Amino acid sequence: ALARQNAAALAERTGVRVIGADTLAALLADPARTLYRLDVRTPEEYQHGHLAGFRSAPGGQLVQATDEWIGVRHGTIVLTDDDGVRARMTGHWLRQLGWREVYVLDGWSDLPRESGPEPVLLAASPPEVEMIAPSDLAALRDEAWVIDLATSPEFRRGHIPDARFAIRTGLADHPALETVREIVLTSPDGLAARLAAPELARQGRHVRVLAGGTRAWQQAGLGLETGLDPATALFGADDVYKRPYEGTDNAAAAMQAYLDWEFGLVAQLERDGTHGFTVLE
């Protein structure tokens, strides 16, 4: 009870507003706004049961990496949890970060609920492509190139033996594929591979996609390799942003330099009148 009272007080001081199901419906019906519905509980709690239409966005991560969930500046944010404490605490930080419309949903007991992981939302249905089962690929591997569209960190953690790391952009026109006619594409869940397959097939190649992706291969009891060999990779591993202290011979010094820069941001913000932050005193 005390936690809820304190969270409610902080939310009120920072301008977080509490709404019910009717107001949520009105926000959803407004075509002029971009609405983000976020469940700030843990992913495990989310999978056990959540409100339909809400994405999983654990509160701490949402505050520290807001752009991973909210892409439109000053979009409308509706937060929920099971008792309002975490939603209000998350909301009060978002308000201090400059987000103008932050709401906490209350009185949601009659709203439809779902369970399971967050569904993958696509702008369009993935194309119909020729699939190959993990067992069939295991028997075929010497006759086809296996190309993996995982991110470079994912590839390093585990990939099908002899698979080649690649990035979808530019893959169809890659000179190394000019004489390759048998290709099997994979990715962690197979989705990126399905999207890329038609682009390679247009060049006259026989392209198949591993059904279920690399995860299905592993679940079938087939082994993985680790690491990323630049000699066999089709692209350089420049697809993800590395933190300043990653990939360095002196991680401690690099980490300290990063922290010094981070603490220096406070002074920079004091000199900048355009950031929009409103820190609670």
PDB file of C-alpha atoms in Angstrom, residues 53-271:
ATOM      1  CA  GLY A  53      -2.704  -5.146 -27.887  1.00  0.00           C
ATOM      2  CA  PHE A  54      -0.067  -4.236 -25.300  1.00  0.00           C
ATOM      3  CA  ARG A  55       3.618  -4.821 -25.995  1.00  0.00           C
ATOM      4  CA  SER A  56       6.100  -6.070 -23.424  1.00  0.00           C
ATOM      5  CA  ALA A  57       8.368  -3.215 -22.297  1.00  0.00           C
ATOM      6  CA  PRO A  58       9.936  -3.808 -18.855  1.00  0.00           C
ATOM      7  CA  GLY A  59       9.916  -0.461 -17.050  1.00  0.00           C
ATOM      8  CA  GLY A  60      13.632  -0.108 -16.365  1.00  0.00           C
ATOM      9  CA  GLN A  61      14.599  -0.927 -19.938  1.00  0.00           C
ATOM     10  CA  LEU A  62      11.868   1.345 -21.295  1.00  0.00           C
ATOM     11  CA  VAL A  63      13.278   4.325 -19.408  1.00  0.00           C
ATOM     12  CA  GLN A  64      16.884   3.616 -20.408  1.00  0.00           C
ATOM     13  CA  ALA A  65      16.250   2.647 -24.039  1.00  0.00           C
ATOM     14  CA  THR A  66      12.990   4.412 -24.849  1.00  0.00           C
ATOM     15  CA  ASP A  67      13.646   4.507 -28.591  1.00  0.00           C
ATOM     16  CA  GLU A  68      13.510   0.706 -28.780  1.00  0.00           C
ATOM     17  CA  TRP A  69       9.761   0.866 -28.096  1.00  0.00           C
ATOM     18  CA  ILE A  70       8.680   4.428 -28.924  1.00  0.00           C
ATOM     19  CA  GLY A  71       9.644   5.711 -32.351  1.00  0.00           C
ATOM     20  CA  VAL A  72       7.568   8.890 -32.657  1.00  0.00           C
ATOM     21  CA  ARG A  73       8.615  11.881 -30.600  1.00  0.00           C
ATOM     22  CA  HIS A  74       5.780  12.967 -28.302  1.00  0.00           C
ATOM     23  CA  GLY A  75       3.717   9.939 -29.182  1.00  0.00           C
ATOM     24  CA  THR A  76       0.995   9.029 -26.704  1.00  0.00           C
ATOM     25  CA  ILE A  77       2.079   6.441 -24.127  1.00  0.00           C
ATOM     26  CA  VAL A  78      -0.273   4.210 -22.129  1.00  0.00           C
ATOM     27  CA  LEU A  79       1.353   2.027 -19.468  1.00  0.00           C
ATOM     28  CA  THR A  80      -0.057  -0.890 -17.524  1.00  0.00           C
ATOM     29  CA  ASP A  81       0.997  -3.461 -14.944  1.00  0.00           C
ATOM     30  CA  ASP A  82      -0.896  -5.463 -12.322  1.00  0.00           C
ATOM     31  CA  ASP A  83      -1.186  -2.962  -9.452  1.00  0.00           C
ATOM     32  CA  GLY A  84      -0.191   0.415 -10.906  1.00  0.00           C
ATOM     33  CA  VAL A  85       3.078   0.806  -8.992  1.00  0.00           C
ATOM     34  CA  ARG A  86       5.551  -0.002 -11.744  1.00  0.00           C
ATOM     35  CA  ALA A  87       3.468   1.768 -14.365  1.00  0.00           C
ATOM     36  CA  ARG A  88       3.379   4.972 -12.312  1.00  0.00           C
ATOM     37  CA  MET A  89       7.100   4.826 -11.505  1.00  0.00           C
ATOM     38  CA  THR A  90       7.958   4.254 -15.153  1.00  0.00           C
ATOM     39  CA  GLY A  91       5.584   7.019 -16.187  1.00  0.00           C
ATOM     40  CA  HIS A  92       7.108   9.569 -13.831  1.00  0.00           C
ATOM     41  CA  TRP A  93      10.549   8.959 -15.348  1.00  0.00           C
ATOM     42  CA  LEU A  94       9.188   9.255 -18.883  1.00  0.00           C
ATOM     43  CA  ARG A  95       7.586  12.569 -17.983  1.00  0.00           C
ATOM     44  CA  GLN A  96      10.925  13.846 -16.704  1.00  0.00           C
ATOM     45  CA  LEU A  97      12.486  12.725 -19.994  1.00  0.00           C
ATOM     46  CA  GLY A  98      10.148  15.095 -21.816  1.00  0.00           C
ATOM     47  CA  TRP A  99       7.304  12.850 -22.983  1.00  0.00           C
ATOM     48  CA  ARG A 100       4.174  14.983 -22.867  1.00  0.00           C
ATOM     49  CA  GLU A 101       1.318  12.479 -22.829  1.00  0.00           C
ATOM     50  CA  VAL A 102       1.949   9.604 -20.433  1.00  0.00           C
ATOM     51  CA  TYR A 103      -1.013   7.670 -19.061  1.00  0.00           C
ATOM     52  CA  VAL A 104      -1.451   4.783 -16.645  1.00  0.00           C
ATOM     53  CA  LEU A 105      -4.356   2.471 -17.401  1.00  0.00           C
ATOM     54  CA  ASP A 106      -6.573   1.716 -14.426  1.00  0.00           C
ATOM     55  CA  GLY A 107      -9.804  -0.259 -14.307  1.00  0.00           C
ATOM     56  CA  TRP A 108      -8.782  -2.701 -17.013  1.00  0.00           C
ATOM     57  CA  SER A 109     -10.275  -5.882 -15.530  1.00  0.00           C
ATOM     58  CA  ASP A 110     -12.970  -6.151 -18.222  1.00  0.00           C
ATOM     59  CA  LEU A 111     -10.585  -5.687 -21.155  1.00  0.00           C
ATOM     60  CA  PRO A 112      -9.663  -8.721 -23.287  1.00  0.00           C
ATOM     61  CA  ARG A 113      -6.538 -10.594 -22.242  1.00  0.00           C
ATOM     62  CA  GLU A 114      -4.042 -12.843 -23.986  1.00  0.00           C
ATOM     63  CA  SER A 115      -1.163 -15.058 -22.935  1.00  0.00           C
ATOM     64  CA  GLY A 116       2.083 -16.125 -24.540  1.00  0.00           C
ATOM     65  CA  PRO A 117       4.984 -14.164 -26.012  1.00  0.00           C
ATOM     66  CA  GLU A 118       4.556 -10.903 -27.850  1.00  0.00           C
ATOM     67  CA  PRO A 119       3.468 -11.618 -31.430  1.00  0.00           C
ATOM     68  CA  VAL A 120       5.635 -10.489 -34.314  1.00  0.00           C
ATOM     69  CA  LEU A 121       3.831  -7.693 -36.157  1.00  0.00           C
ATOM     70  CA  LEU A 122       4.540  -7.259 -39.862  1.00  0.00           C
ATOM     71  CA  ALA A 123       3.425  -4.580 -42.291  1.00  0.00           C
ATOM     72  CA  ALA A 124       2.502  -7.371 -44.721  1.00  0.00           C
ATOM     73  CA  SER A 125       2.342 -11.141 -44.702  1.00  0.00           C
ATOM     74  CA  PRO A 126       5.703 -12.818 -45.383  1.00  0.00           C
ATOM     75  CA  PRO A 127       6.036 -14.182 -48.919  1.00  0.00           C
ATOM     76  CA  GLU A 128       5.337 -17.799 -49.757  1.00  0.00           C
ATOM     77  CA  VAL A 129       8.686 -19.488 -50.339  1.00  0.00           C
ATOM     78  CA  GLU A 130      10.039 -23.010 -50.682  1.00  0.00           C
ATOM     79  CA  MET A 131      10.912 -24.398 -47.263  1.00  0.00           C
ATOM     80  CA  ILE A 132      13.313 -27.116 -46.187  1.00  0.00           C
ATOM     81  CA  ALA A 133      13.189 -29.062 -42.922  1.00  0.00           C
ATOM     82  CA  PRO A 134      16.224 -29.163 -40.614  1.00  0.00           C
ATOM     83  CA  SER A 135      16.692 -32.905 -41.196  1.00  0.00           C
ATOM     84  CA  ASP A 136      16.679 -32.442 -44.971  1.00  0.00           C
ATOM     85  CA  LEU A 137      19.154 -29.585 -44.740  1.00  0.00           C
ATOM     86  CA  ALA A 138      21.466 -31.731 -42.628  1.00  0.00           C
ATOM     87  CA  ALA A 139      21.612 -34.228 -45.502  1.00  0.00           C
ATOM     88  CA  LEU A 140      21.989 -31.516 -48.149  1.00  0.00           C
ATOM     89  CA  ARG A 141      24.577 -29.229 -46.621  1.00  0.00           C
ATOM     90  CA  ASP A 142      27.473 -30.223 -48.897  1.00  0.00           C
ATOM     91  CA  GLU A 143      25.383 -29.365 -51.961  1.00  0.00           C
ATOM     92  CA  ALA A 144      24.106 -25.904 -50.996  1.00  0.00           C
ATOM     93  CA  TRP A 145      25.348 -22.689 -49.490  1.00  0.00           C
ATOM     94  CA  VAL A 146      23.767 -21.969 -46.126  1.00  0.00           C
ATOM     95  CA  ILE A 147      23.504 -18.220 -45.602  1.00  0.00           C
ATOM     96  CA  ASP A 148      22.568 -16.886 -42.173  1.00  0.00           C
ATOM     97  CA  LEU A 149      20.874 -13.486 -41.819  1.00  0.00           C
ATOM     98  CA  ALA A 150      21.217 -13.333 -38.038  1.00  0.00           C
ATOM     99  CA  THR A 151      22.819 -10.243 -36.541  1.00  0.00           C
ATOM    100  CA  SER A 152      26.551 -10.631 -36.052  1.00  0.00           C
ATOM    101  CA  PRO A 153      26.242 -11.074 -32.240  1.00  0.00           C
ATOM    102  CA  GLU A 154      23.577 -13.756 -32.763  1.00  0.00           C
ATOM    103  CA  PHE A 155      25.725 -15.448 -35.392  1.00  0.00           C
ATOM    104  CA  ARG A 156      28.719 -15.505 -33.072  1.00  0.00           C
ATOM    105  CA  ARG A 157      26.666 -17.109 -30.313  1.00  0.00           C
ATOM    106  CA  GLY A 158      25.608 -19.977 -32.539  1.00  0.00           C
ATOM    107  CA  HIS A 159      25.054 -20.832 -36.204  1.00  0.00           C
ATOM    108  CA  ILE A 160      24.683 -23.881 -38.437  1.00  0.00           C
ATOM    109  CA  PRO A 161      28.120 -25.375 -39.193  1.00  0.00           C
ATOM    110  CA  ASP A 162      29.670 -23.848 -42.337  1.00  0.00           C
ATOM    111  CA  ALA A 163      26.920 -21.227 -42.608  1.00  0.00           C
ATOM    112  CA  ARG A 164      28.032 -17.885 -43.997  1.00  0.00           C
ATOM    113  CA  PHE A 165      27.226 -14.647 -42.205  1.00  0.00           C
ATOM    114  CA  ALA A 166      25.409 -12.129 -44.404  1.00  0.00           C
ATOM    115  CA  ILE A 167      23.417  -8.913 -44.303  1.00  0.00           C
ATOM    116  CA  ARG A 168      20.239  -8.766 -46.362  1.00  0.00           C
ATOM    117  CA  THR A 169      21.004  -5.387 -47.923  1.00  0.00           C
ATOM    118  CA  GLY A 170      23.019  -6.017 -51.078  1.00  0.00           C
ATOM    119  CA  LEU A 171      22.993  -9.796 -50.708  1.00  0.00           C
ATOM    120  CA  ALA A 172      21.155 -10.483 -53.975  1.00  0.00           C
ATOM    121  CA  ASP A 173      23.876  -8.695 -55.962  1.00  0.00           C
ATOM    122  CA  HIS A 174      26.836 -10.012 -53.992  1.00  0.00           C
ATOM    123  CA  PRO A 175      29.590 -11.092 -56.427  1.00  0.00           C
ATOM    124  CA  ALA A 176      30.359 -14.234 -54.413  1.00  0.00           C
ATOM    125  CA  LEU A 177      26.922 -15.584 -55.339  1.00  0.00           C
ATOM    126  CA  GLU A 178      27.289 -15.211 -59.106  1.00  0.00           C
ATOM    127  CA  THR A 179      28.022 -18.903 -59.637  1.00  0.00           C
ATOM    128  CA  VAL A 180      26.017 -20.251 -56.690  1.00  0.00           C
ATOM    129  CA  ARG A 181      22.759 -21.901 -57.682  1.00  0.00           C
ATOM    130  CA  GLU A 182      21.697 -23.779 -54.529  1.00  0.00           C
ATOM    131  CA  ILE A 183      21.091 -21.561 -51.488  1.00  0.00           C
ATOM    132  CA  VAL A 184      19.403 -22.200 -48.160  1.00  0.00           C
ATOM    133  CA  LEU A 185      18.636 -19.083 -46.148  1.00  0.00           C
ATOM    134  CA  THR A 186      18.230 -19.078 -42.396  1.00  0.00           C
ATOM    135  CA  SER A 187      17.824 -16.574 -39.581  1.00  0.00           C
ATOM    136  CA  PRO A 188      17.079 -17.038 -35.870  1.00  0.00           C
ATOM    137  CA  ASP A 189      13.345 -17.662 -36.384  1.00  0.00           C
ATOM    138  CA  GLY A 190      13.319 -17.900 -40.182  1.00  0.00           C
ATOM    139  CA  LEU A 191      11.358 -14.700 -40.747  1.00  0.00           C
ATOM    140  CA  ALA A 192      14.181 -12.536 -42.121  1.00  0.00           C
ATOM    141  CA  ALA A 193      15.165 -15.440 -44.355  1.00  0.00           C
ATOM    142  CA  ARG A 194      11.634 -15.650 -45.792  1.00  0.00           C
ATOM    143  CA  LEU A 195      11.634 -11.938 -46.554  1.00  0.00           C
ATOM    144  CA  ALA A 196      14.993 -12.134 -48.327  1.00  0.00           C
ATOM    145  CA  ALA A 197      14.387 -15.310 -50.353  1.00  0.00           C
ATOM    146  CA  PRO A 198      12.452 -13.748 -53.284  1.00  0.00           C
ATOM    147  CA  GLU A 199      15.219 -11.185 -53.774  1.00  0.00           C
ATOM    148  CA  LEU A 200      17.763 -13.952 -54.369  1.00  0.00           C
ATOM    149  CA  ALA A 201      15.394 -16.134 -56.390  1.00  0.00           C
ATOM    150  CA  ARG A 202      14.945 -13.357 -58.962  1.00  0.00           C
ATOM    151  CA  GLN A 203      18.562 -13.881 -59.974  1.00  0.00           C
ATOM    152  CA  GLY A 204      17.785 -17.406 -61.195  1.00  0.00           C
ATOM    153  CA  ARG A 205      18.990 -19.256 -58.112  1.00  0.00           C
ATOM    154  CA  HIS A 206      17.243 -22.121 -56.348  1.00  0.00           C
ATOM    155  CA  VAL A 207      16.541 -20.622 -52.933  1.00  0.00           C
ATOM    156  CA  ARG A 208      14.976 -22.382 -49.981  1.00  0.00           C
ATOM    157  CA  VAL A 209      14.361 -21.247 -46.425  1.00  0.00           C
ATOM    158  CA  LEU A 210      15.051 -23.324 -43.341  1.00  0.00           C
ATOM    159  CA  ALA A 211      11.653 -23.951 -41.746  1.00  0.00           C
ATOM    160  CA  GLY A 212      11.661 -22.434 -38.265  1.00  0.00           C
ATOM    161  CA  GLY A 213      15.112 -20.958 -38.745  1.00  0.00           C
ATOM    162  CA  THR A 214      18.223 -21.756 -36.764  1.00  0.00           C
ATOM    163  CA  ARG A 215      16.163 -22.279 -33.611  1.00  0.00           C
ATOM    164  CA  ALA A 216      14.355 -25.185 -35.274  1.00  0.00           C
ATOM    165  CA  TRP A 217      17.713 -26.642 -36.313  1.00  0.00           C
ATOM    166  CA  GLN A 218      18.898 -26.527 -32.718  1.00  0.00           C
ATOM    167  CA  GLN A 219      15.596 -27.880 -31.374  1.00  0.00           C
ATOM    168  CA  ALA A 220      15.995 -30.834 -33.744  1.00  0.00           C
ATOM    169  CA  GLY A 221      19.139 -31.765 -31.830  1.00  0.00           C
ATOM    170  CA  LEU A 222      21.527 -30.598 -34.544  1.00  0.00           C
ATOM    171  CA  GLY A 223      24.739 -28.896 -33.515  1.00  0.00           C
ATOM    172  CA  LEU A 224      25.823 -25.283 -33.807  1.00  0.00           C
ATOM    173  CA  GLU A 225      29.173 -23.589 -34.275  1.00  0.00           C
ATOM    174  CA  THR A 226      30.211 -20.390 -32.542  1.00  0.00           C
ATOM    175  CA  GLY A 227      32.289 -17.430 -33.691  1.00  0.00           C
ATOM    176  CA  LEU A 228      32.367 -15.451 -36.917  1.00  0.00           C
ATOM    177  CA  ASP A 229      35.114 -16.135 -39.460  1.00  0.00           C
ATOM    178  CA  PRO A 230      35.781 -13.042 -41.614  1.00  0.00           C
ATOM    179  CA  ALA A 231      37.244 -15.315 -44.297  1.00  0.00           C
ATOM    180  CA  THR A 232      33.881 -16.959 -44.997  1.00  0.00           C
ATOM    181  CA  ALA A 233      31.559 -14.089 -44.055  1.00  0.00           C
ATOM    182  CA  LEU A 234      29.903 -12.410 -47.022  1.00  0.00           C
ATOM    183  CA  PHE A 235      29.845  -9.042 -45.240  1.00  0.00           C
ATOM    184  CA  GLY A 236      31.817  -7.313 -42.534  1.00  0.00           C
ATOM    185  CA  ALA A 237      30.291  -7.485 -39.071  1.00  0.00           C
ATOM    186  CA  ASP A 238      29.317  -3.812 -39.008  1.00  0.00           C
ATOM    187  CA  ASP A 239      25.572  -4.348 -38.698  1.00  0.00           C
ATOM    188  CA  VAL A 240      25.154  -3.439 -35.022  1.00  0.00           C
ATOM    189  CA  TYR A 241      26.319  -0.610 -32.785  1.00  0.00           C
ATOM    190  CA  LYS A 242      29.033  -1.644 -30.377  1.00  0.00           C
ATOM    191  CA  ARG A 243      29.304  -0.038 -26.985  1.00  0.00           C
ATOM    192  CA  PRO A 244      32.550   1.893 -26.519  1.00  0.00           C
ATOM    193  CA  TYR A 245      33.957  -0.762 -24.193  1.00  0.00           C
ATOM    194  CA  GLU A 246      33.163  -3.731 -26.463  1.00  0.00           C
ATOM    195  CA  GLY A 247      35.774  -5.201 -28.773  1.00  0.00           C
ATOM    196  CA  THR A 248      38.714  -3.478 -27.103  1.00  0.00           C
ATOM    197  CA  ASP A 249      41.888  -4.851 -25.555  1.00  0.00           C
ATOM    198  CA  ASN A 250      41.443  -2.679 -22.464  1.00  0.00           C
ATOM    199  CA  ALA A 251      37.802  -2.892 -21.498  1.00  0.00           C
ATOM    200  CA  ALA A 252      38.349  -1.324 -18.060  1.00  0.00           C
ATOM    201  CA  ALA A 253      39.924   1.847 -19.471  1.00  0.00           C
ATOM    202  CA  ALA A 254      37.323   2.070 -22.218  1.00  0.00           C
ATOM    203  CA  MET A 255      34.528   1.641 -19.686  1.00  0.00           C
ATOM    204  CA  GLN A 256      35.968   4.408 -17.516  1.00  0.00           C
ATOM    205  CA  ALA A 257      36.211   6.725 -20.514  1.00  0.00           C
ATOM    206  CA  TYR A 258      32.593   5.939 -21.329  1.00  0.00           C
ATOM    207  CA  LEU A 259      31.477   6.710 -17.762  1.00  0.00           C
ATOM    208  CA  ASP A 260      33.428   9.992 -17.767  1.00  0.00           C
ATOM    209  CA  TRP A 261      31.649  10.975 -20.977  1.00  0.00           C
ATOM    210  CA  GLU A 262      28.285   9.931 -19.536  1.00  0.00           C
ATOM    211  CA  PHE A 263      28.712  11.960 -16.339  1.00  0.00           C
ATOM    212  CA  GLY A 264      29.780  14.916 -18.466  1.00  0.00           C
ATOM    213  CA  LEU A 265      26.400  14.894 -20.164  1.00  0.00           C
ATOM    214  CA  VAL A 266      24.880  16.606 -17.128  1.00  0.00           C
ATOM    215  CA  ALA A 267      26.980  19.712 -17.719  1.00  0.00           C
ATOM    216  CA  GLN A 268      26.216  19.595 -21.432  1.00  0.00           C
ATOM    217  CA  LEU A 269      22.496  19.488 -20.735  1.00  0.00           C
ATOM    218  CA  GLU A 270      22.762  22.463 -18.403  1.00  0.00           C
ATOM    219  CA  ARG A 271      24.157  24.460 -21.338  1.00  0.00           C
TER     220      ARG A 271
END
